[in-house]
């Protein structure tokens, strides 16, 4: 009886190595795949477009702000005047902010420019958002927020409701002859204010201010240290000249 036996073809070492490499690539890629990173958590404290006291101004953040608020102008040196509503308002109701304001500005009324990144959005209405003007001031040293100023027309009541839902019932200061009032919240040394007043047409206007007091204090300390170092360098140059 004759048996026919079919011998399998011998796999060459080169083909075998190629097959193993392909399998390793397939299974390796499956094992290395990871889910997309979760969205960044919102900073603690008072925020505007997810920017808070600990945020750092970067190019991607600038681009995101431009997409949300429209084109902007920028100043790298600017005044920082914390006064709001009327001259003396901070002294009467927020003495800590008043003291910061005094240290940021000259008692003699001389102009004092600070190293900042001041983003000024003046065409926000074209973006179909309830803001008329938005000024965001960041430290030129740490790039962290110092002061946010947001002006809103009569639609601001919805924003005020949203702030109350987020931060709880505010404290309130009544001032002025036309029923003007300022509502505010505190988060440590930082203060969020919403001033509600009326314009010449009798329509409500809303002005939001966020004061990042700890960051303002850090700016003052940094500038004082830089001034001290410059004075020491000038003194040393004077000594070496003789």
JSON list of C-alpha atoms in Angstrom, two decimals:
[
{"chain": "A", "resi": 1, "resn": "UNK", "atom": "CA", "xyz": [0.00, 0.00, 0.00]},
{"chain": "A", "resi": 2, "resn": "UNK", "atom": "CA", "xyz": [1.35, 3.33, -0.93]},
{"chain": "A", "resi": 3, "resn": "UNK", "atom": "CA", "xyz": [0.99, 6.34, 1.36]},
{"chain": "A", "resi": 4, "resn": "UNK", "atom": "CA", "xyz": [1.33, 9.80, 0.15]},
{"chain": "A", "resi": 5, "resn": "UNK", "atom": "CA", "xyz": [2.72, 12.21, 2.68]},
{"chain": "A", "resi": 6, "resn": "UNK", "atom": "CA", "xyz": [2.72, 15.97, 2.02]},
{"chain": "A", "resi": 7, "resn": "UNK", "atom": "CA", "xyz": [5.55, 17.74, 3.88]},
{"chain": "A", "resi": 8, "resn": "UNK", "atom": "CA", "xyz": [4.84, 21.34, 4.75]},
{"chain": "A", "resi": 9, "resn": "UNK", "atom": "CA", "xyz": [7.02, 23.89, 3.09]},
{"chain": "A", "resi": 10, "resn": "UNK", "atom": "CA", "xyz": [9.85, 25.16, 5.29]},
{"chain": "A", "resi": 11, "resn": "UNK", "atom": "CA", "xyz": [9.40, 28.73, 6.40]},
{"chain": "A", "resi": 12, "resn": "UNK", "atom": "CA", "xyz": [12.50, 30.72, 5.80]},
{"chain": "A", "resi": 13, "resn": "UNK", "atom": "CA", "xyz": [13.99, 32.52, 8.83]},
{"chain": "A", "resi": 14, "resn": "UNK", "atom": "CA", "xyz": [13.51, 35.90, 7.11]},
{"chain": "A", "resi": 15, "resn": "UNK", "atom": "CA", "xyz": [9.75, 35.40, 6.59]},
{"chain": "A", "resi": 16, "resn": "UNK", "atom": "CA", "xyz": [9.33, 34.16, 10.13]},
{"chain": "A", "resi": 17, "resn": "UNK", "atom": "CA", "xyz": [11.10, 37.20, 11.56]},
{"chain": "A", "resi": 18, "resn": "UNK", "atom": "CA", "xyz": [8.94, 39.51, 9.46]},
{"chain": "A", "resi": 19, "resn": "UNK", "atom": "CA", "xyz": [5.73, 37.85, 10.67]},
{"chain": "A", "resi": 20, "resn": "UNK", "atom": "CA", "xyz": [6.78, 38.10, 14.31]},
{"chain": "A", "resi": 21, "resn": "UNK", "atom": "CA", "xyz": [7.69, 41.77, 13.86]},
{"chain": "A", "resi": 22, "resn": "UNK", "atom": "CA", "xyz": [4.27, 42.56, 12.38]},
{"chain": "A", "resi": 23, "resn": "UNK", "atom": "CA", "xyz": [2.46, 40.74, 15.20]},
{"chain": "A", "resi": 24, "resn": "UNK", "atom": "CA", "xyz": [4.50, 42.59, 17.80]},
{"chain": "A", "resi": 25, "resn": "UNK", "atom": "CA", "xyz": [3.69, 45.90, 16.17]},
{"chain": "A", "resi": 26, "resn": "UNK", "atom": "CA", "xyz": [-0.04, 45.18, 16.10]},
{"chain": "A", "resi": 27, "resn": "UNK", "atom": "CA", "xyz": [-0.32, 43.99, 19.68]},
{"chain": "A", "resi": 28, "resn": "UNK", "atom": "CA", "xyz": [2.13, 46.59, 20.91]},
{"chain": "A", "resi": 29, "resn": "UNK", "atom": "CA", "xyz": [0.12, 49.43, 19.39]},
{"chain": "A", "resi": 30, "resn": "UNK", "atom": "CA", "xyz": [-3.05, 48.10, 20.99]},
{"chain": "A", "resi": 31, "resn": "UNK", "atom": "CA", "xyz": [-1.40, 47.95, 24.39]},
{"chain": "A", "resi": 32, "resn": "UNK", "atom": "CA", "xyz": [0.08, 51.45, 24.13]},
{"chain": "A", "resi": 33, "resn": "UNK", "atom": "CA", "xyz": [-3.16, 53.16, 23.13]},
{"chain": "A", "resi": 34, "resn": "UNK", "atom": "CA", "xyz": [-4.44, 55.35, 25.96]},
{"chain": "A", "resi": 35, "resn": "UNK", "atom": "CA", "xyz": [-7.66, 57.31, 26.37]},
{"chain": "A", "resi": 36, "resn": "UNK", "atom": "CA", "xyz": [-7.41, 61.06, 25.70]},
{"chain": "A", "resi": 37, "resn": "UNK", "atom": "CA", "xyz": [-6.39, 63.10, 28.74]},
{"chain": "A", "resi": 38, "resn": "UNK", "atom": "CA", "xyz": [-9.26, 64.54, 30.76]},
{"chain": "A", "resi": 39, "resn": "UNK", "atom": "CA", "xyz": [-9.98, 68.24, 30.38]},
{"chain": "A", "resi": 40, "resn": "UNK", "atom": "CA", "xyz": [-8.02, 70.53, 32.68]},
{"chain": "A", "resi": 41, "resn": "UNK", "atom": "CA", "xyz": [-9.73, 71.19, 35.98]},
{"chain": "A", "resi": 42, "resn": "UNK", "atom": "CA", "xyz": [-10.98, 74.70, 36.62]},
{"chain": "A", "resi": 43, "resn": "UNK", "atom": "CA", "xyz": [-8.63, 76.68, 38.89]},
{"chain": "A", "resi": 44, "resn": "UNK", "atom": "CA", "xyz": [-9.74, 77.37, 42.42]},
{"chain": "A", "resi": 45, "resn": "UNK", "atom": "CA", "xyz": [-11.16, 80.76, 43.32]},
{"chain": "A", "resi": 46, "resn": "UNK", "atom": "CA", "xyz": [-12.62, 83.35, 40.97]},
{"chain": "A", "resi": 47, "resn": "UNK", "atom": "CA", "xyz": [-12.31, 82.55, 37.28]},
{"chain": "A", "resi": 48, "resn": "UNK", "atom": "CA", "xyz": [-13.05, 84.09, 33.90]},
{"chain": "A", "resi": 49, "resn": "UNK", "atom": "CA", "xyz": [-12.95, 81.81, 30.85]},
{"chain": "A", "resi": 50, "resn": "UNK", "atom": "CA", "xyz": [-11.28, 79.20, 33.08]},
{"chain": "A", "resi": 51, "resn": "UNK", "atom": "CA", "xyz": [-8.51, 81.62, 34.11]},
{"chain": "A", "resi": 52, "resn": "UNK", "atom": "CA", "xyz": [-7.93, 81.95, 37.84]},
{"chain": "A", "resi": 53, "resn": "UNK", "atom": "CA", "xyz": [-5.30, 83.17, 40.30]},
{"chain": "A", "resi": 54, "resn": "UNK", "atom": "CA", "xyz": [-2.94, 80.27, 39.57]},
{"chain": "A", "resi": 55, "resn": "UNK", "atom": "CA", "xyz": [-3.26, 80.41, 35.78]},
{"chain": "A", "resi": 56, "resn": "UNK", "atom": "CA", "xyz": [-0.27, 81.38, 33.62]},
{"chain": "A", "resi": 57, "resn": "UNK", "atom": "CA", "xyz": [-0.74, 83.35, 30.42]},
{"chain": "A", "resi": 58, "resn": "UNK", "atom": "CA", "xyz": [0.55, 81.34, 27.44]},
{"chain": "A", "resi": 59, "resn": "UNK", "atom": "CA", "xyz": [0.22, 81.59, 23.67]},
{"chain": "A", "resi": 60, "resn": "UNK", "atom": "CA", "xyz": [-2.51, 78.89, 23.54]},
{"chain": "A", "resi": 61, "resn": "UNK", "atom": "CA", "xyz": [-4.47, 80.76, 26.22]},
{"chain": "A", "resi": 62, "resn": "UNK", "atom": "CA", "xyz": [-4.14, 84.01, 24.25]},
{"chain": "A", "resi": 63, "resn": "UNK", "atom": "CA", "xyz": [-5.43, 82.29, 21.14]},
{"chain": "A", "resi": 64, "resn": "UNK", "atom": "CA", "xyz": [-8.36, 80.84, 23.06]},
{"chain": "A", "resi": 65, "resn": "UNK", "atom": "CA", "xyz": [-9.23, 84.26, 24.48]},
{"chain": "A", "resi": 66, "resn": "UNK", "atom": "CA", "xyz": [-9.05, 85.76, 21.01]},
{"chain": "A", "resi": 67, "resn": "UNK", "atom": "CA", "xyz": [-11.39, 83.07, 19.69]},
{"chain": "A", "resi": 68, "resn": "UNK", "atom": "CA", "xyz": [-13.86, 83.81, 22.51]},
{"chain": "A", "resi": 69, "resn": "UNK", "atom": "CA", "xyz": [-13.57, 87.62, 22.77]},
{"chain": "A", "resi": 70, "resn": "UNK", "atom": "CA", "xyz": [-12.27, 88.77, 19.40]},
{"chain": "A", "resi": 71, "resn": "UNK", "atom": "CA", "xyz": [-9.08, 90.67, 18.50]},
{"chain": "A", "resi": 72, "resn": "UNK", "atom": "CA", "xyz": [-7.14, 92.43, 21.22]},
{"chain": "A", "resi": 73, "resn": "UNK", "atom": "CA", "xyz": [-4.47, 95.04, 21.78]},
{"chain": "A", "resi": 74, "resn": "UNK", "atom": "CA", "xyz": [-1.65, 94.46, 24.26]},
{"chain": "A", "resi": 75, "resn": "UNK", "atom": "CA", "xyz": [0.43, 96.68, 26.52]},
{"chain": "A", "resi": 76, "resn": "UNK", "atom": "CA", "xyz": [3.64, 95.43, 28.12]},
{"chain": "A", "resi": 77, "resn": "UNK", "atom": "CA", "xyz": [3.91, 98.36, 30.53]},
{"chain": "A", "resi": 78, "resn": "UNK", "atom": "CA", "xyz": [0.83, 99.99, 32.01]},
{"chain": "A", "resi": 79, "resn": "UNK", "atom": "CA", "xyz": [-0.71, 101.70, 34.99]},
{"chain": "A", "resi": 80, "resn": "UNK", "atom": "CA", "xyz": [-2.51, 99.56, 37.55]},
{"chain": "A", "resi": 81, "resn": "UNK", "atom": "CA", "xyz": [-5.28, 101.59, 39.17]},
{"chain": "A", "resi": 82, "resn": "UNK", "atom": "CA", "xyz": [-7.51, 99.48, 41.39]},
{"chain": "A", "resi": 83, "resn": "UNK", "atom": "CA", "xyz": [-9.93, 102.29, 42.22]},
{"chain": "A", "resi": 84, "resn": "UNK", "atom": "CA", "xyz": [-13.53, 101.60, 41.26]},
{"chain": "A", "resi": 85, "resn": "UNK", "atom": "CA", "xyz": [-16.88, 103.42, 41.39]},
{"chain": "A", "resi": 86, "resn": "UNK", "atom": "CA", "xyz": [-15.50, 106.65, 42.88]},
{"chain": "A", "resi": 87, "resn": "UNK", "atom": "CA", "xyz": [-12.30, 107.91, 44.43]},
{"chain": "A", "resi": 88, "resn": "UNK", "atom": "CA", "xyz": [-12.28, 106.71, 48.03]},
{"chain": "A", "resi": 89, "resn": "UNK", "atom": "CA", "xyz": [-14.56, 103.70, 47.55]},
{"chain": "A", "resi": 90, "resn": "UNK", "atom": "CA", "xyz": [-11.78, 101.21, 48.28]},
{"chain": "A", "resi": 91, "resn": "UNK", "atom": "CA", "xyz": [-10.54, 103.21, 51.25]},
{"chain": "A", "resi": 92, "resn": "UNK", "atom": "CA", "xyz": [-14.02, 103.14, 52.77]},
{"chain": "A", "resi": 93, "resn": "UNK", "atom": "CA", "xyz": [-15.03, 99.55, 52.08]},
{"chain": "A", "resi": 94, "resn": "UNK", "atom": "CA", "xyz": [-11.89, 97.58, 51.08]},
{"chain": "A", "resi": 95, "resn": "UNK", "atom": "CA", "xyz": [-8.92, 98.98, 53.04]},
{"chain": "A", "resi": 96, "resn": "UNK", "atom": "CA", "xyz": [-6.58, 96.11, 52.07]},
{"chain": "A", "resi": 97, "resn": "UNK", "atom": "CA", "xyz": [-7.13, 96.79, 48.36]},
{"chain": "A", "resi": 98, "resn": "UNK", "atom": "CA", "xyz": [-6.75, 100.51, 49.05]},
{"chain": "A", "resi": 99, "resn": "UNK", "atom": "CA", "xyz": [-3.32, 99.91, 50.57]},
{"chain": "A", "resi": 100, "resn": "UNK", "atom": "CA", "xyz": [-2.29, 97.81, 47.58]},
{"chain": "A", "resi": 101, "resn": "UNK", "atom": "CA", "xyz": [-3.44, 100.61, 45.28]},
{"chain": "A", "resi": 102, "resn": "UNK", "atom": "CA", "xyz": [-1.37, 103.16, 47.19]},
{"chain": "A", "resi": 103, "resn": "UNK", "atom": "CA", "xyz": [1.75, 101.01, 46.83]},
{"chain": "A", "resi": 104, "resn": "UNK", "atom": "CA", "xyz": [1.12, 100.50, 43.11]},
{"chain": "A", "resi": 105, "resn": "UNK", "atom": "CA", "xyz": [0.82, 104.21, 42.42]},
{"chain": "A", "resi": 106, "resn": "UNK", "atom": "CA", "xyz": [2.73, 107.36, 43.34]},
{"chain": "A", "resi": 107, "resn": "UNK", "atom": "CA", "xyz": [1.31, 109.42, 46.24]},
{"chain": "A", "resi": 108, "resn": "UNK", "atom": "CA", "xyz": [2.44, 112.52, 44.34]},
{"chain": "A", "resi": 109, "resn": "UNK", "atom": "CA", "xyz": [0.35, 111.54, 41.34]},
{"chain": "A", "resi": 110, "resn": "UNK", "atom": "CA", "xyz": [3.30, 110.70, 39.09]},
{"chain": "A", "resi": 111, "resn": "UNK", "atom": "CA", "xyz": [2.74, 108.04, 36.45]},
{"chain": "A", "resi": 112, "resn": "UNK", "atom": "CA", "xyz": [3.96, 104.62, 37.56]},
{"chain": "A", "resi": 113, "resn": "UNK", "atom": "CA", "xyz": [4.16, 101.96, 34.85]},
{"chain": "A", "resi": 114, "resn": "UNK", "atom": "CA", "xyz": [4.42, 98.31, 35.77]},
{"chain": "A", "resi": 115, "resn": "UNK", "atom": "CA", "xyz": [5.66, 95.31, 33.84]},
{"chain": "A", "resi": 116, "resn": "UNK", "atom": "CA", "xyz": [2.39, 93.76, 32.67]},
{"chain": "A", "resi": 117, "resn": "UNK", "atom": "CA", "xyz": [0.68, 91.91, 29.88]},
{"chain": "A", "resi": 118, "resn": "UNK", "atom": "CA", "xyz": [-2.52, 93.91, 29.52]},
{"chain": "A", "resi": 119, "resn": "UNK", "atom": "CA", "xyz": [-4.93, 92.41, 26.99]},
{"chain": "A", "resi": 120, "resn": "UNK", "atom": "CA", "xyz": [-7.62, 94.85, 25.84]},
{"chain": "A", "resi": 121, "resn": "UNK", "atom": "CA", "xyz": [-10.68, 93.49, 24.04]},
{"chain": "A", "resi": 122, "resn": "UNK", "atom": "CA", "xyz": [-12.88, 96.29, 22.68]},
{"chain": "A", "resi": 123, "resn": "UNK", "atom": "CA", "xyz": [-14.80, 94.51, 19.92]},
{"chain": "A", "resi": 124, "resn": "UNK", "atom": "CA", "xyz": [-16.46, 91.87, 22.05]},
{"chain": "A", "resi": 125, "resn": "UNK", "atom": "CA", "xyz": [-20.00, 92.74, 20.93]},
{"chain": "A", "resi": 126, "resn": "UNK", "atom": "CA", "xyz": [-19.14, 91.40, 17.48]},
{"chain": "A", "resi": 127, "resn": "UNK", "atom": "CA", "xyz": [-18.66, 87.99, 19.11]},
{"chain": "A", "resi": 128, "resn": "UNK", "atom": "CA", "xyz": [-22.32, 87.93, 20.25]},
{"chain": "A", "resi": 129, "resn": "UNK", "atom": "CA", "xyz": [-21.39, 87.66, 23.90]},
{"chain": "A", "resi": 130, "resn": "UNK", "atom": "CA", "xyz": [-22.75, 89.85, 26.74]},
{"chain": "A", "resi": 131, "resn": "UNK", "atom": "CA", "xyz": [-19.54, 91.87, 27.19]},
{"chain": "A", "resi": 132, "resn": "UNK", "atom": "CA", "xyz": [-18.76, 95.35, 25.87]},
{"chain": "A", "resi": 133, "resn": "UNK", "atom": "CA", "xyz": [-15.15, 95.78, 26.97]},
{"chain": "A", "resi": 134, "resn": "UNK", "atom": "CA", "xyz": [-12.78, 93.35, 28.63]},
{"chain": "A", "resi": 135, "resn": "UNK", "atom": "CA", "xyz": [-9.39, 94.28, 30.12]},
{"chain": "A", "resi": 136, "resn": "UNK", "atom": "CA", "xyz": [-7.24, 91.47, 31.49]},
{"chain": "A", "resi": 137, "resn": "UNK", "atom": "CA", "xyz": [-4.00, 92.44, 33.25]},
{"chain": "A", "resi": 138, "resn": "UNK", "atom": "CA", "xyz": [-1.30, 89.84, 33.94]},
{"chain": "A", "resi": 139, "resn": "UNK", "atom": "CA", "xyz": [2.05, 90.18, 35.66]},
{"chain": "A", "resi": 140, "resn": "UNK", "atom": "CA", "xyz": [4.94, 90.69, 33.26]},
{"chain": "A", "resi": 141, "resn": "UNK", "atom": "CA", "xyz": [7.08, 88.55, 35.60]},
{"chain": "A", "resi": 142, "resn": "UNK", "atom": "CA", "xyz": [4.98, 85.54, 36.57]},
{"chain": "A", "resi": 143, "resn": "UNK", "atom": "CA", "xyz": [2.34, 85.90, 33.80]},
{"chain": "A", "resi": 144, "resn": "UNK", "atom": "CA", "xyz": [-0.36, 85.31, 36.44]},
{"chain": "A", "resi": 145, "resn": "UNK", "atom": "CA", "xyz": [-3.57, 87.40, 36.62]},
{"chain": "A", "resi": 146, "resn": "UNK", "atom": "CA", "xyz": [-3.56, 90.69, 38.53]},
{"chain": "A", "resi": 147, "resn": "UNK", "atom": "CA", "xyz": [-6.83, 92.40, 37.64]},
{"chain": "A", "resi": 148, "resn": "UNK", "atom": "CA", "xyz": [-9.77, 91.57, 35.37]},
{"chain": "A", "resi": 149, "resn": "UNK", "atom": "CA", "xyz": [-12.25, 94.29, 34.33]},
{"chain": "A", "resi": 150, "resn": "UNK", "atom": "CA", "xyz": [-15.39, 93.34, 32.39]},
{"chain": "A", "resi": 151, "resn": "UNK", "atom": "CA", "xyz": [-18.09, 95.82, 31.32]},
{"chain": "A", "resi": 152, "resn": "UNK", "atom": "CA", "xyz": [-21.56, 94.54, 30.47]},
{"chain": "A", "resi": 153, "resn": "UNK", "atom": "CA", "xyz": [-24.80, 96.21, 29.36]},
{"chain": "A", "resi": 154, "resn": "UNK", "atom": "CA", "xyz": [-28.26, 95.40, 30.71]},
{"chain": "A", "resi": 155, "resn": "UNK", "atom": "CA", "xyz": [-27.88, 91.69, 29.86]},
{"chain": "A", "resi": 156, "resn": "UNK", "atom": "CA", "xyz": [-25.55, 91.45, 32.85]},
{"chain": "A", "resi": 157, "resn": "UNK", "atom": "CA", "xyz": [-28.33, 90.30, 35.15]},
{"chain": "A", "resi": 158, "resn": "UNK", "atom": "CA", "xyz": [-27.99, 86.78, 33.77]},
{"chain": "A", "resi": 159, "resn": "UNK", "atom": "CA", "xyz": [-24.28, 86.80, 34.52]},
{"chain": "A", "resi": 160, "resn": "UNK", "atom": "CA", "xyz": [-24.97, 88.07, 38.03]},
{"chain": "A", "resi": 161, "resn": "UNK", "atom": "CA", "xyz": [-27.39, 85.19, 38.57]},
{"chain": "A", "resi": 162, "resn": "UNK", "atom": "CA", "xyz": [-24.76, 82.73, 37.34]},
{"chain": "A", "resi": 163, "resn": "UNK", "atom": "CA", "xyz": [-22.16, 84.17, 39.73]},
{"chain": "A", "resi": 164, "resn": "UNK", "atom": "CA", "xyz": [-24.59, 83.83, 42.63]},
{"chain": "A", "resi": 165, "resn": "UNK", "atom": "CA", "xyz": [-25.28, 80.21, 41.71]},
{"chain": "A", "resi": 166, "resn": "UNK", "atom": "CA", "xyz": [-21.55, 79.50, 41.59]},
{"chain": "A", "resi": 167, "resn": "UNK", "atom": "CA", "xyz": [-20.20, 81.45, 44.58]},
{"chain": "A", "resi": 168, "resn": "UNK", "atom": "CA", "xyz": [-23.27, 81.80, 46.77]},
{"chain": "A", "resi": 169, "resn": "UNK", "atom": "CA", "xyz": [-25.13, 84.92, 47.96]},
{"chain": "A", "resi": 170, "resn": "UNK", "atom": "CA", "xyz": [-22.91, 88.03, 47.79]},
{"chain": "A", "resi": 171, "resn": "UNK", "atom": "CA", "xyz": [-22.48, 90.84, 50.28]},
{"chain": "A", "resi": 172, "resn": "UNK", "atom": "CA", "xyz": [-23.86, 94.17, 49.10]},
{"chain": "A", "resi": 173, "resn": "UNK", "atom": "CA", "xyz": [-22.93, 97.85, 49.37]},
{"chain": "A", "resi": 174, "resn": "UNK", "atom": "CA", "xyz": [-25.48, 100.50, 48.39]},
{"chain": "A", "resi": 175, "resn": "UNK", "atom": "CA", "xyz": [-24.03, 103.83, 47.26]},
{"chain": "A", "resi": 176, "resn": "UNK", "atom": "CA", "xyz": [-24.90, 106.76, 44.99]},
{"chain": "A", "resi": 177, "resn": "UNK", "atom": "CA", "xyz": [-28.15, 108.63, 44.45]},
{"chain": "A", "resi": 178, "resn": "UNK", "atom": "CA", "xyz": [-29.50, 106.46, 41.62]},
{"chain": "A", "resi": 179, "resn": "UNK", "atom": "CA", "xyz": [-29.65, 103.15, 43.41]},
{"chain": "A", "resi": 180, "resn": "UNK", "atom": "CA", "xyz": [-26.11, 102.08, 42.50]},
{"chain": "A", "resi": 181, "resn": "UNK", "atom": "CA", "xyz": [-24.90, 99.03, 44.38]},
{"chain": "A", "resi": 182, "resn": "UNK", "atom": "CA", "xyz": [-21.85, 96.81, 44.49]},
{"chain": "A", "resi": 183, "resn": "UNK", "atom": "CA", "xyz": [-22.14, 93.10, 45.22]},
{"chain": "A", "resi": 184, "resn": "UNK", "atom": "CA", "xyz": [-18.98, 91.24, 46.19]},
{"chain": "A", "resi": 185, "resn": "UNK", "atom": "CA", "xyz": [-17.47, 87.93, 47.16]},
{"chain": "A", "resi": 186, "resn": "UNK", "atom": "CA", "xyz": [-14.18, 87.15, 48.91]},
{"chain": "A", "resi": 187, "resn": "UNK", "atom": "CA", "xyz": [-11.85, 84.21, 48.38]},
{"chain": "A", "resi": 188, "resn": "UNK", "atom": "CA", "xyz": [-8.95, 84.64, 50.76]},
{"chain": "A", "resi": 189, "resn": "UNK", "atom": "CA", "xyz": [-7.44, 88.03, 49.87]},
{"chain": "A", "resi": 190, "resn": "UNK", "atom": "CA", "xyz": [-9.00, 88.04, 46.39]},
{"chain": "A", "resi": 191, "resn": "UNK", "atom": "CA", "xyz": [-12.20, 89.98, 45.74]},
{"chain": "A", "resi": 192, "resn": "UNK", "atom": "CA", "xyz": [-14.82, 89.70, 43.02]},
{"chain": "A", "resi": 193, "resn": "UNK", "atom": "CA", "xyz": [-17.06, 92.77, 42.63]},
{"chain": "A", "resi": 194, "resn": "UNK", "atom": "CA", "xyz": [-20.10, 93.44, 40.48]},
{"chain": "A", "resi": 195, "resn": "UNK", "atom": "CA", "xyz": [-21.22, 97.06, 40.39]},
{"chain": "A", "resi": 196, "resn": "UNK", "atom": "CA", "xyz": [-24.75, 97.71, 39.11]},
{"chain": "A", "resi": 197, "resn": "UNK", "atom": "CA", "xyz": [-25.53, 101.29, 38.07]},
{"chain": "A", "resi": 198, "resn": "UNK", "atom": "CA", "xyz": [-27.53, 103.14, 35.41]},
{"chain": "A", "resi": 199, "resn": "UNK", "atom": "CA", "xyz": [-26.36, 105.05, 32.36]},
{"chain": "A", "resi": 200, "resn": "UNK", "atom": "CA", "xyz": [-27.66, 108.38, 31.02]},
{"chain": "A", "resi": 201, "resn": "UNK", "atom": "CA", "xyz": [-30.58, 106.55, 29.39]},
{"chain": "A", "resi": 202, "resn": "UNK", "atom": "CA", "xyz": [-31.65, 104.97, 32.68]},
{"chain": "A", "resi": 203, "resn": "UNK", "atom": "CA", "xyz": [-30.50, 101.51, 31.56]},
{"chain": "A", "resi": 204, "resn": "UNK", "atom": "CA", "xyz": [-28.68, 99.16, 33.89]},
{"chain": "A", "resi": 205, "resn": "UNK", "atom": "CA", "xyz": [-24.95, 98.66, 33.44]},
{"chain": "A", "resi": 206, "resn": "UNK", "atom": "CA", "xyz": [-22.77, 96.03, 35.05]},
{"chain": "A", "resi": 207, "resn": "UNK", "atom": "CA", "xyz": [-19.06, 96.27, 35.80]},
{"chain": "A", "resi": 208, "resn": "UNK", "atom": "CA", "xyz": [-17.22, 93.19, 37.04]},
{"chain": "A", "resi": 209, "resn": "UNK", "atom": "CA", "xyz": [-13.82, 93.50, 38.72]},
{"chain": "A", "resi": 210, "resn": "UNK", "atom": "CA", "xyz": [-11.68, 90.61, 39.93]},
{"chain": "A", "resi": 211, "resn": "UNK", "atom": "CA", "xyz": [-8.79, 91.65, 42.18]},
{"chain": "A", "resi": 212, "resn": "UNK", "atom": "CA", "xyz": [-6.11, 88.97, 42.56]},
{"chain": "A", "resi": 213, "resn": "UNK", "atom": "CA", "xyz": [-4.60, 90.50, 45.70]},
{"chain": "A", "resi": 214, "resn": "UNK", "atom": "CA", "xyz": [-1.93, 87.88, 46.38]},
{"chain": "A", "resi": 215, "resn": "UNK", "atom": "CA", "xyz": [-0.63, 88.17, 42.81]},
{"chain": "A", "resi": 216, "resn": "UNK", "atom": "CA", "xyz": [-0.63, 91.98, 43.10]},
{"chain": "A", "resi": 217, "resn": "UNK", "atom": "CA", "xyz": [1.39, 91.69, 46.30]},
{"chain": "A", "resi": 218, "resn": "UNK", "atom": "CA", "xyz": [3.83, 89.36, 44.54]},
{"chain": "A", "resi": 219, "resn": "UNK", "atom": "CA", "xyz": [4.23, 91.90, 41.72]},
{"chain": "A", "resi": 220, "resn": "UNK", "atom": "CA", "xyz": [5.03, 94.67, 44.21]},
{"chain": "A", "resi": 221, "resn": "UNK", "atom": "CA", "xyz": [7.60, 92.49, 45.97]},
{"chain": "A", "resi": 222, "resn": "UNK", "atom": "CA", "xyz": [9.25, 91.52, 42.68]},
{"chain": "A", "resi": 223, "resn": "UNK", "atom": "CA", "xyz": [9.45, 95.14, 41.53]},
{"chain": "A", "resi": 224, "resn": "UNK", "atom": "CA", "xyz": [10.91, 96.27, 44.86]},
{"chain": "A", "resi": 225, "resn": "UNK", "atom": "CA", "xyz": [13.57, 93.57, 44.66]},
{"chain": "A", "resi": 226, "resn": "UNK", "atom": "CA", "xyz": [14.41, 94.52, 41.07]},
{"chain": "A", "resi": 227, "resn": "UNK", "atom": "CA", "xyz": [14.73, 98.18, 42.14]},
{"chain": "A", "resi": 228, "resn": "UNK", "atom": "CA", "xyz": [17.00, 97.22, 45.03]},
{"chain": "A", "resi": 229, "resn": "UNK", "atom": "CA", "xyz": [19.26, 95.24, 42.72]},
{"chain": "A", "resi": 230, "resn": "UNK", "atom": "CA", "xyz": [19.49, 98.14, 40.24]},
{"chain": "A", "resi": 231, "resn": "UNK", "atom": "CA", "xyz": [20.39, 100.53, 43.02]},
{"chain": "A", "resi": 232, "resn": "UNK", "atom": "CA", "xyz": [23.13, 98.17, 44.26]},
{"chain": "A", "resi": 233, "resn": "UNK", "atom": "CA", "xyz": [24.54, 97.86, 40.75]},
{"chain": "A", "resi": 234, "resn": "UNK", "atom": "CA", "xyz": [24.63, 101.64, 40.33]},
{"chain": "A", "resi": 235, "resn": "UNK", "atom": "CA", "xyz": [26.30, 102.01, 43.70]},
{"chain": "A", "resi": 236, "resn": "UNK", "atom": "CA", "xyz": [28.95, 99.42, 42.82]},
{"chain": "A", "resi": 237, "resn": "UNK", "atom": "CA", "xyz": [29.66, 101.13, 39.50]},
{"chain": "A", "resi": 238, "resn": "UNK", "atom": "CA", "xyz": [30.11, 104.40, 41.33]},
{"chain": "A", "resi": 239, "resn": "UNK", "atom": "CA", "xyz": [32.57, 102.85, 43.78]},
{"chain": "A", "resi": 240, "resn": "UNK", "atom": "CA", "xyz": [34.60, 101.26, 40.97]},
{"chain": "A", "resi": 241, "resn": "UNK", "atom": "CA", "xyz": [34.88, 104.58, 39.18]},
{"chain": "A", "resi": 242, "resn": "UNK", "atom": "CA", "xyz": [37.22, 105.95, 41.93]}
]
